Amino acid sequence: AGAGRLGIPHELNGLLKVLSFEQLLEFAQAVGVRTQDADGSVYDEGQLRQLFCMHFEARTSVEDRARGMSAYPDEQVLFGSVVTASDAYGRASSLEYPVLALPKLGLQFLSVHDYLLRCFELLRIESASDISSDIQDAVGRMQPQATFENSEEVHFEGWTRMALPIKSLTITDVQRPRVGEQEPSCVRADLIVDLSGFTDVICAEWDASVRPRDVLILAAARAGGSVAYVRGCKVEARVDDNEGAGERQFRVLLDCAQYAQDIASSNGVYDKLNVAIRRRPQANNFKSVLETVRALMAAPPRVPKWLEPTFLGYGDPSAACPKLASTTVSFGDTFVSADHVRATFAEYAGVDFVDPFASPCIIEYPADTTGTVRVQSSETQRRNVQANQLEFTPIQVRAIGQSMLPGLTLVVGPPGTGKTDVAVQIVSNLYHAYPRETILLITHSNQALNQLFAKIVDLNIEPRHLLRLGHGEEELDGDERYSRAGRIDSYLERRTELLSRVQQLAESLKVAGDMGYTCETARFFFVAHVRMRWEQYKKNGGNFPFAAYFGDQYVEGQESQCFNELQLLFDELAEIQPFELLRDHASRADYLLTQQARIVAMTCTHAAMRFGEFQKLGVRFDTVVMEEAAQVLDIETFVPLVLAPNVKRAVLIGDHNQLPPVVKSPGLRMFANMEQSMFARMVRLGVPYVELDRQARARSSIASLYRFRYQNLGDLLPSSAFGAGNKGFKHEFQFVDVGEYNGQGESEPAPHYFQNLGEAEYVVAVYQFMLKMGYTASQVAILTTYNGQRALLRDVLARRCPDSLPRVSTVDQFQGQQSDIVLLSLVRTTRVGHIRDLRRMT
């Protein structure tokens, strides 16, 4: 019998029945099971067996409970009172704010598991709100009706392009649980849906949009439009090759924890599912994120020891933060001149240049401002690369310096204060100062990541050390490709180029054979011929053996530089050799991520989605640099920090005075405080931060609108830098009261879909006036506070000026971007609406 049977009460009871009472009594005394009551009376045989079962019963561990949670919200979560109350929170006419049965995200947590459990519940409810509306919309459009022969059977009289009737769902493979687990390790099923009667366009949509790793929602619709059950599945593969109208067969993976619960309850749910619903790929990211959080709960992550107390909200808030006093920091090319260094450290007693100024700079900080700053410099050779030309402010230099030290660095960047430039310089300095370390670069959006990554590409960084993961890489400008596939192709192309140069070198040395056949033969050629000739030349002198190879580029007296160039050629081939030995793409991609890339960039969502993959590969990151940190959910900030156990530095750059992470459910946002980012939580806990204090984005008069939100926000540029005023406008900014248009102000054609036709017409008229004054569409951005008004503005612009369309966006989506001139439509005329939040001002 397996040892695991001892923890199951009825199994253990059956095993003990073979023992006599005397044997059972002796056994109980031997293992420490109580045999007498308080009066000294000996328990009978049945009582002893019951005590044995209670004593050895296996208790469900925290990890087991975590593994038993389904990543897909079921019908009880989707249509339960919690989701309904959370969606309606604060929207009643009486503006009631009741207490909800929800966990909250505060400033402190009992443990990492307590934090993860709260985040898991809140994330599942947030995803349930969108899934619930998608299911109700799809089932409502399909119009399920009872059949005439059997009232329990359903047929569909309507249709929708996002959902299809399920013809059959067959469980095909249920694999045994892993050691120590109760749920099956994998549950596969064959799903057949019916596309009969649909147009070729809709059939093509399903064929293109339902791909491996996509999520489908399966529902059991009842006659009348109600839903009895909801389950989720992940597409593993498509197993048919049909085209056009007809059946489609997919092999899908069901949630193992949910399947185990369904089998235990014997509800027959998988025979009743009759609707398959597809969703946008971005909307299905919830599943991967929830699975990551569940995995973290099942095996608690190793939070860096230096970060854990601060993360949980206990102890000294500054304990995890680095201090510049009495430290030595490599600043790279941060400084542009000796005067820049002196201006930066003007608060200290003096600046002592040990060497004549040259980049890179190494700064030795004194214990306090009464001491002298020591500056050491050494010249470096940089070919075809432009060094930093930005003259960073003293506060920016402080932020860069702290980020070089181990620990947690928070950088608060008001609008226009150069957060991105600071982040780029931090990455550059870390790359050059610590050549054996790896940097993880994280942002909230692909657009912000591409802007940051594009600036890093222009630095003095080897392209082979850069890797961009996730969608959006194709939007990067330039010839280089930085995705996994792109980097592998670049390595193989570079291999061909370098091997041809090796063959040219062999021919110049009159060495017979194909020395440029592989990286291995090239390495042998270097050891047996190139290095040997160089050592003989250094020992005996004579003619330079590689002069014929370099030709006109060879200059007498630069033999060492020439050999160093050859050394670099063969060293690069040695780095490329693994891609020659590894034949399949997956192995090459894994090697690239774990051994070659030193700067890896991805969004926080991609980090959560690929967490398990990174853990299996043992990816190592020494530094995590996160921009837009104030717009990232707390849990999405946490995941990159525990992606690798050896994180030494965490640099979070953001602005908690701007918009927080997007949380659609009002109850989760206001009651559960889910919109609180980890960045904002750290600031509220009192963790020290560096606040950038000079803005160069807006005129001083415009910046004064939000200057009060910050401690000491000044202007980097004088007023004279902006020159003359804006053509055609009397004021630098102004507010215009647009009255009712045709007797109407704001309108609401759909719930929370606000529009204002009068404002839309007025804004477009101003834009047309600006075009006649000589402004271009690229100089103007039209912003609004509601999606409905954005759609209306685009319609009016398409009719009025279709050939010169400006950027049209909502205030929330435009955060972090800039434009020369902004036209803003506030829409509301009866109430203030959600622009009452001061964070939208910045």
JSON list of N, CA and C in Angstrom, two decimals, residues 347-397:
[
{"chain": "A", "resi": 347, "resn": "GLU", "atom": "N", "xyz": [26.52, 71.51, -4.52]},
{"chain": "A", "resi": 347, "resn": "GLU", "atom": "CA", "xyz": [26.17, 71.52, -3.09]},
{"chain": "A", "resi": 347, "resn": "GLU", "atom": "C", "xyz": [27.29, 70.96, -2.22]},
{"chain": "A", "resi": 348, "resn": "TYR", "atom": "N", "xyz": [28.27, 70.29, -2.81]},
{"chain": "A", "resi": 348, "resn": "TYR", "atom": "CA", "xyz": [29.38, 69.75, -2.03]},
{"chain": "A", "resi": 348, "resn": "TYR", "atom": "C", "xyz": [30.48, 70.81, -1.87]},
{"chain": "A", "resi": 349, "resn": "ALA", "atom": "N", "xyz": [31.40, 70.53, -0.95]},
{"chain": "A", "resi": 349, "resn": "ALA", "atom": "CA", "xyz": [32.45, 71.51, -0.66]},
{"chain": "A", "resi": 349, "resn": "ALA", "atom": "C", "xyz": [33.37, 71.73, -1.85]},
{"chain": "A", "resi": 350, "resn": "GLY", "atom": "N", "xyz": [33.51, 70.74, -2.69]},
{"chain": "A", "resi": 350, "resn": "GLY", "atom": "CA", "xyz": [34.36, 70.90, -3.86]},
{"chain": "A", "resi": 350, "resn": "GLY", "atom": "C", "xyz": [34.34, 69.66, -4.73]},
{"chain": "A", "resi": 351, "resn": "VAL", "atom": "N", "xyz": [34.98, 69.80, -5.90]},
{"chain": "A", "resi": 351, "resn": "VAL", "atom": "CA", "xyz": [35.09, 68.69, -6.85]},
{"chain": "A", "resi": 351, "resn": "VAL", "atom": "C", "xyz": [36.56, 68.54, -7.22]},
{"chain": "A", "resi": 352, "resn": "ASP", "atom": "N", "xyz": [37.10, 67.37, -7.02]},
{"chain": "A", "resi": 352, "resn": "ASP", "atom": "CA", "xyz": [38.51, 67.10, -7.26]},
{"chain": "A", "resi": 352, "resn": "ASP", "atom": "C", "xyz": [38.64, 66.16, -8.45]},
{"chain": "A", "resi": 353, "resn": "PHE", "atom": "N", "xyz": [39.25, 66.65, -9.55]},
{"chain": "A", "resi": 353, "resn": "PHE", "atom": "CA", "xyz": [39.46, 65.84, -10.74]},
{"chain": "A", "resi": 353, "resn": "PHE", "atom": "C", "xyz": [40.81, 65.14, -10.61]},
{"chain": "A", "resi": 354, "resn": "VAL", "atom": "N", "xyz": [40.79, 63.84, -10.40]},
{"chain": "A", "resi": 354, "resn": "VAL", "atom": "CA", "xyz": [42.03, 63.08, -10.29]},
{"chain": "A", "resi": 354, "resn": "VAL", "atom": "C", "xyz": [42.75, 63.05, -11.63]},
{"chain": "A", "resi": 355, "resn": "ASP", "atom": "N", "xyz": [41.99, 62.95, -12.73]},
{"chain": "A", "resi": 355, "resn": "ASP", "atom": "CA", "xyz": [42.51, 62.94, -14.09]},
{"chain": "A", "resi": 355, "resn": "ASP", "atom": "C", "xyz": [41.82, 64.05, -14.87]},
{"chain": "A", "resi": 356, "resn": "PRO", "atom": "N", "xyz": [42.38, 64.45, -16.00]},
{"chain": "A", "resi": 356, "resn": "PRO", "atom": "CA", "xyz": [41.64, 65.37, -16.87]},
{"chain": "A", "resi": 356, "resn": "PRO", "atom": "C", "xyz": [40.31, 64.76, -17.27]},
{"chain": "A", "resi": 357, "resn": "PHE", "atom": "N", "xyz": [39.28, 65.60, -17.37]},
{"chain": "A", "resi": 357, "resn": "PHE", "atom": "CA", "xyz": [37.94, 65.06, -17.60]},
{"chain": "A", "resi": 357, "resn": "PHE", "atom": "C", "xyz": [37.85, 64.33, -18.93]},
{"chain": "A", "resi": 358, "resn": "ALA", "atom": "N", "xyz": [37.25, 63.15, -18.89]},
{"chain": "A", "resi": 358, "resn": "ALA", "atom": "CA", "xyz": [36.92, 62.36, -20.08]},
{"chain": "A", "resi": 358, "resn": "ALA", "atom": "C", "xyz": [35.94, 61.28, -19.65]},
{"chain": "A", "resi": 359, "resn": "SER", "atom": "N", "xyz": [35.04, 60.93, -20.55]},
{"chain": "A", "resi": 359, "resn": "SER", "atom": "CA", "xyz": [34.09, 59.85, -20.25]},
{"chain": "A", "resi": 359, "resn": "SER", "atom": "C", "xyz": [34.75, 58.50, -20.53]},
{"chain": "A", "resi": 360, "resn": "PRO", "atom": "N", "xyz": [34.46, 57.46, -19.75]},
{"chain": "A", "resi": 360, "resn": "PRO", "atom": "CA", "xyz": [33.48, 57.44, -18.66]},
{"chain": "A", "resi": 360, "resn": "PRO", "atom": "C", "xyz": [34.04, 57.98, -17.36]},
{"chain": "A", "resi": 361, "resn": "CYS", "atom": "N", "xyz": [33.11, 58.46, -16.50]},
{"chain": "A", "resi": 361, "resn": "CYS", "atom": "CA", "xyz": [33.48, 59.04, -15.23]},
{"chain": "A", "resi": 361, "resn": "CYS", "atom": "C", "xyz": [33.15, 58.09, -14.08]},
{"chain": "A", "resi": 362, "resn": "ILE", "atom": "N", "xyz": [34.01, 58.08, -13.10]},
{"chain": "A", "resi": 362, "resn": "ILE", "atom": "CA", "xyz": [33.76, 57.34, -11.86]},
{"chain": "A", "resi": 362, "resn": "ILE", "atom": "C", "xyz": [33.78, 58.35, -10.73]},
{"chain": "A", "resi": 363, "resn": "ILE", "atom": "N", "xyz": [32.68, 58.41, -9.99]},
{"chain": "A", "resi": 363, "resn": "ILE", "atom": "CA", "xyz": [32.50, 59.42, -8.95]},
{"chain": "A", "resi": 363, "resn": "ILE", "atom": "C", "xyz": [32.62, 58.76, -7.58]},
{"chain": "A", "resi": 364, "resn": "GLU", "atom": "N", "xyz": [33.47, 59.34, -6.73]},
{"chain": "A", "resi": 364, "resn": "GLU", "atom": "CA", "xyz": [33.58, 58.91, -5.34]},
{"chain": "A", "resi": 364, "resn": "GLU", "atom": "C", "xyz": [32.88, 59.96, -4.46]},
{"chain": "A", "resi": 365, "resn": "TYR", "atom": "N", "xyz": [31.75, 59.54, -3.84]},
{"chain": "A", "resi": 365, "resn": "TYR", "atom": "CA", "xyz": [30.99, 60.45, -3.01]},
{"chain": "A", "resi": 365, "resn": "TYR", "atom": "C", "xyz": [31.60, 60.53, -1.61]},
{"chain": "A", "resi": 366, "resn": "PRO", "atom": "N", "xyz": [31.64, 61.72, -1.01]},
{"chain": "A", "resi": 366, "resn": "PRO", "atom": "CA", "xyz": [32.06, 61.83, 0.38]},
{"chain": "A", "resi": 366, "resn": "PRO", "atom": "C", "xyz": [30.94, 61.43, 1.33]},
{"chain": "A", "resi": 367, "resn": "ALA", "atom": "N", "xyz": [31.22, 61.42, 2.63]},
{"chain": "A", "resi": 367, "resn": "ALA", "atom": "CA", "xyz": [30.22, 61.01, 3.62]},
{"chain": "A", "resi": 367, "resn": "ALA", "atom": "C", "xyz": [29.07, 62.00, 3.70]},
{"chain": "A", "resi": 368, "resn": "ASP", "atom": "N", "xyz": [29.32, 63.29, 3.44]},
{"chain": "A", "resi": 368, "resn": "ASP", "atom": "CA", "xyz": [28.27, 64.31, 3.47]},
{"chain": "A", "resi": 368, "resn": "ASP", "atom": "C", "xyz": [28.68, 65.46, 2.57]},
{"chain": "A", "resi": 369, "resn": "THR", "atom": "N", "xyz": [27.88, 66.50, 2.52]},
{"chain": "A", "resi": 369, "resn": "THR", "atom": "CA", "xyz": [28.12, 67.61, 1.60]},
{"chain": "A", "resi": 369, "resn": "THR", "atom": "C", "xyz": [29.30, 68.48, 2.00]},
{"chain": "A", "resi": 370, "resn": "THR", "atom": "N", "xyz": [29.83, 68.29, 3.20]},
{"chain": "A", "resi": 370, "resn": "THR", "atom": "CA", "xyz": [31.02, 69.04, 3.59]},
{"chain": "A", "resi": 370, "resn": "THR", "atom": "C", "xyz": [32.29, 68.47, 2.99]},
{"chain": "A", "resi": 371, "resn": "GLY", "atom": "N", "xyz": [32.21, 67.30, 2.39]},
{"chain": "A", "resi": 371, "resn": "GLY", "atom": "CA", "xyz": [33.36, 66.66, 1.79]},
{"chain": "A", "resi": 371, "resn": "GLY", "atom": "C", "xyz": [33.52, 67.03, 0.33]},
{"chain": "A", "resi": 372, "resn": "THR", "atom": "N", "xyz": [34.56, 66.47, -0.28]},
{"chain": "A", "resi": 372, "resn": "THR", "atom": "CA", "xyz": [34.89, 66.76, -1.67]},
{"chain": "A", "resi": 372, "resn": "THR", "atom": "C", "xyz": [34.59, 65.55, -2.55]},
{"chain": "A", "resi": 373, "resn": "VAL", "atom": "N", "xyz": [33.97, 65.80, -3.67]},
{"chain": "A", "resi": 373, "resn": "VAL", "atom": "CA", "xyz": [33.67, 64.75, -4.65]},
{"chain": "A", "resi": 373, "resn": "VAL", "atom": "C", "xyz": [34.91, 64.50, -5.50]},
{"chain": "A", "resi": 374, "resn": "ARG", "atom": "N", "xyz": [35.33, 63.24, -5.60]},
{"chain": "A", "resi": 374, "resn": "ARG", "atom": "CA", "xyz": [36.48, 62.88, -6.42]},
{"chain": "A", "resi": 374, "resn": "ARG", "atom": "C", "xyz": [36.00, 62.31, -7.75]},
{"chain": "A", "resi": 375, "resn": "VAL", "atom": "N", "xyz": [36.61, 62.76, -8.84]},
{"chain": "A", "resi": 375, "resn": "VAL", "atom": "CA", "xyz": [36.22, 62.36, -10.18]},
{"chain": "A", "resi": 375, "resn": "VAL", "atom": "C", "xyz": [37.40, 61.70, -10.86]},
{"chain": "A", "resi": 376, "resn": "GLN", "atom": "N", "xyz": [37.24, 60.43, -11.26]},
{"chain": "A", "resi": 376, "resn": "GLN", "atom": "CA", "xyz": [38.26, 59.72, -12.02]},
{"chain": "A", "resi": 376, "resn": "GLN", "atom": "C", "xyz": [37.73, 59.49, -13.42]},
{"chain": "A", "resi": 377, "resn": "SER", "atom": "N", "xyz": [38.59, 59.65, -14.40]},
{"chain": "A", "resi": 377, "resn": "SER", "atom": "CA", "xyz": [38.16, 59.52, -15.79]},
{"chain": "A", "resi": 377, "resn": "SER", "atom": "C", "xyz": [39.17, 58.69, -16.55]},
{"chain": "A", "resi": 378, "resn": "SER", "atom": "N", "xyz": [38.67, 58.02, -17.59]},
{"chain": "A", "resi": 378, "resn": "SER", "atom": "CA", "xyz": [39.56, 57.30, -18.50]},
{"chain": "A", "resi": 378, "resn": "SER", "atom": "C", "xyz": [38.94, 57.32, -19.87]},
{"chain": "A", "resi": 379, "resn": "GLU", "atom": "N", "xyz": [39.78, 57.56, -20.88]},
{"chain": "A", "resi": 379, "resn": "GLU", "atom": "CA", "xyz": [39.27, 57.66, -22.25]},
{"chain": "A", "resi": 379, "resn": "GLU", "atom": "C", "xyz": [38.95, 56.27, -22.79]},
{"chain": "A", "resi": 380, "resn": "THR", "atom": "N", "xyz": [37.91, 56.23, -23.60]},
{"chain": "A", "resi": 380, "resn": "THR", "atom": "CA", "xyz": [37.55, 54.98, -24.28]},
{"chain": "A", "resi": 380, "resn": "THR", "atom": "C", "xyz": [37.41, 55.24, -25.77]},
{"chain": "A", "resi": 381, "resn": "GLN", "atom": "N", "xyz": [37.67, 54.23, -26.57]},
{"chain": "A", "resi": 381, "resn": "GLN", "atom": "CA", "xyz": [37.55, 54.36, -28.02]},
{"chain": "A", "resi": 381, "resn": "GLN", "atom": "C", "xyz": [36.15, 53.90, -28.43]},
{"chain": "A", "resi": 382, "resn": "ARG", "atom": "N", "xyz": [35.45, 54.77, -29.12]},
{"chain": "A", "resi": 382, "resn": "ARG", "atom": "CA", "xyz": [34.11, 54.43, -29.58]},
{"chain": "A", "resi": 382, "resn": "ARG", "atom": "C", "xyz": [34.03, 54.75, -31.07]},
{"chain": "A", "resi": 383, "resn": "ARG", "atom": "N", "xyz": [33.70, 53.78, -31.83]},
{"chain": "A", "resi": 383, "resn": "ARG", "atom": "CA", "xyz": [33.66, 53.94, -33.28]},
{"chain": "A", "resi": 383, "resn": "ARG", "atom": "C", "xyz": [32.22, 54.08, -33.75]},
{"chain": "A", "resi": 384, "resn": "ASN", "atom": "N", "xyz": [31.96, 55.14, -34.53]},
{"chain": "A", "resi": 384, "resn": "ASN", "atom": "CA", "xyz": [30.65, 55.35, -35.16]},
{"chain": "A", "resi": 384, "resn": "ASN", "atom": "C", "xyz": [29.51, 55.40, -34.15]},
{"chain": "A", "resi": 385, "resn": "VAL", "atom": "N", "xyz": [29.78, 55.84, -32.96]},
{"chain": "A", "resi": 385, "resn": "VAL", "atom": "CA", "xyz": [28.76, 55.93, -31.93]},
{"chain": "A", "resi": 385, "resn": "VAL", "atom": "C", "xyz": [28.82, 57.31, -31.30]},
{"chain": "A", "resi": 386, "resn": "GLN", "atom": "N", "xyz": [27.68, 57.96, -31.21]},
{"chain": "A", "resi": 386, "resn": "GLN", "atom": "CA", "xyz": [27.63, 59.29, -30.60]},
{"chain": "A", "resi": 386, "resn": "GLN", "atom": "C", "xyz": [27.39, 59.14, -29.11]},
{"chain": "A", "resi": 387, "resn": "ALA", "atom": "N", "xyz": [28.29, 59.71, -28.30]},
{"chain": "A", "resi": 387, "resn": "ALA", "atom": "CA", "xyz": [28.14, 59.65, -26.85]},
{"chain": "A", "resi": 387, "resn": "ALA", "atom": "C", "xyz": [26.99, 60.54, -26.40]},
{"chain": "A", "resi": 388, "resn": "ASN", "atom": "N", "xyz": [26.62, 60.39, -25.13]},
{"chain": "A", "resi": 388, "resn": "ASN", "atom": "CA", "xyz": [25.52, 61.18, -24.59]},
{"chain": "A", "resi": 388, "resn": "ASN", "atom": "C", "xyz": [25.80, 62.68, -24.75]},
{"chain": "A", "resi": 389, "resn": "GLN", "atom": "N", "xyz": [24.80, 63.41, -25.25]},
{"chain": "A", "resi": 389, "resn": "GLN", "atom": "CA", "xyz": [24.91, 64.85, -25.42]},
{"chain": "A", "resi": 389, "resn": "GLN", "atom": "C", "xyz": [23.98, 65.61, -24.48]},
{"chain": "A", "resi": 390, "resn": "LEU", "atom": "N", "xyz": [23.18, 64.91, -23.68]},
{"chain": "A", "resi": 390, "resn": "LEU", "atom": "CA", "xyz": [22.24, 65.58, -22.78]},
{"chain": "A", "resi": 390, "resn": "LEU", "atom": "C", "xyz": [22.95, 66.01, -21.51]},
{"chain": "A", "resi": 391, "resn": "GLU", "atom": "N", "xyz": [22.70, 67.23, -21.11]},
{"chain": "A", "resi": 391, "resn": "GLU", "atom": "CA", "xyz": [23.27, 67.73, -19.87]},
{"chain": "A", "resi": 391, "resn": "GLU", "atom": "C", "xyz": [22.25, 67.51, -18.77]},
{"chain": "A", "resi": 392, "resn": "PHE", "atom": "N", "xyz": [22.36, 66.38, -18.10]},
{"chain": "A", "resi": 392, "resn": "PHE", "atom": "CA", "xyz": [21.39, 66.01, -17.07]},
{"chain": "A", "resi": 392, "resn": "PHE", "atom": "C", "xyz": [21.45, 66.99, -15.90]},
{"chain": "A", "resi": 393, "resn": "THR", "atom": "N", "xyz": [20.28, 67.22, -15.30]},
{"chain": "A", "resi": 393, "resn": "THR", "atom": "CA", "xyz": [20.20, 68.10, -14.13]},
{"chain": "A", "resi": 393, "resn": "THR", "atom": "C", "xyz": [20.76, 67.38, -12.90]},
{"chain": "A", "resi": 394, "resn": "PRO", "atom": "N", "xyz": [21.10, 68.11, -11.84]},
{"chain": "A", "resi": 394, "resn": "PRO", "atom": "CA", "xyz": [21.62, 67.45, -10.63]},
{"chain": "A", "resi": 394, "resn": "PRO", "atom": "C", "xyz": [20.68, 66.39, -10.07]},
{"chain": "A", "resi": 395, "resn": "ILE", "atom": "N", "xyz": [19.37, 66.64, -10.10]},
{"chain": "A", "resi": 395, "resn": "ILE", "atom": "CA", "xyz": [18.42, 65.65, -9.59]},
{"chain": "A", "resi": 395, "resn": "ILE", "atom": "C", "xyz": [18.40, 64.41, -10.49]},
{"chain": "A", "resi": 396, "resn": "GLN", "atom": "N", "xyz": [18.48, 64.60, -11.80]},
{"chain": "A", "resi": 396, "resn": "GLN", "atom": "CA", "xyz": [18.53, 63.46, -12.71]},
{"chain": "A", "resi": 396, "resn": "GLN", "atom": "C", "xyz": [19.80, 62.63, -12.47]},
{"chain": "A", "resi": 397, "resn": "VAL", "atom": "N", "xyz": [20.92, 63.32, -12.23]},
{"chain": "A", "resi": 397, "resn": "VAL", "atom": "CA", "xyz": [22.17, 62.61, -11.95]},
{"chain": "A", "resi": 397, "resn": "VAL", "atom": "C", "xyz": [22.05, 61.81, -10.65]}
]
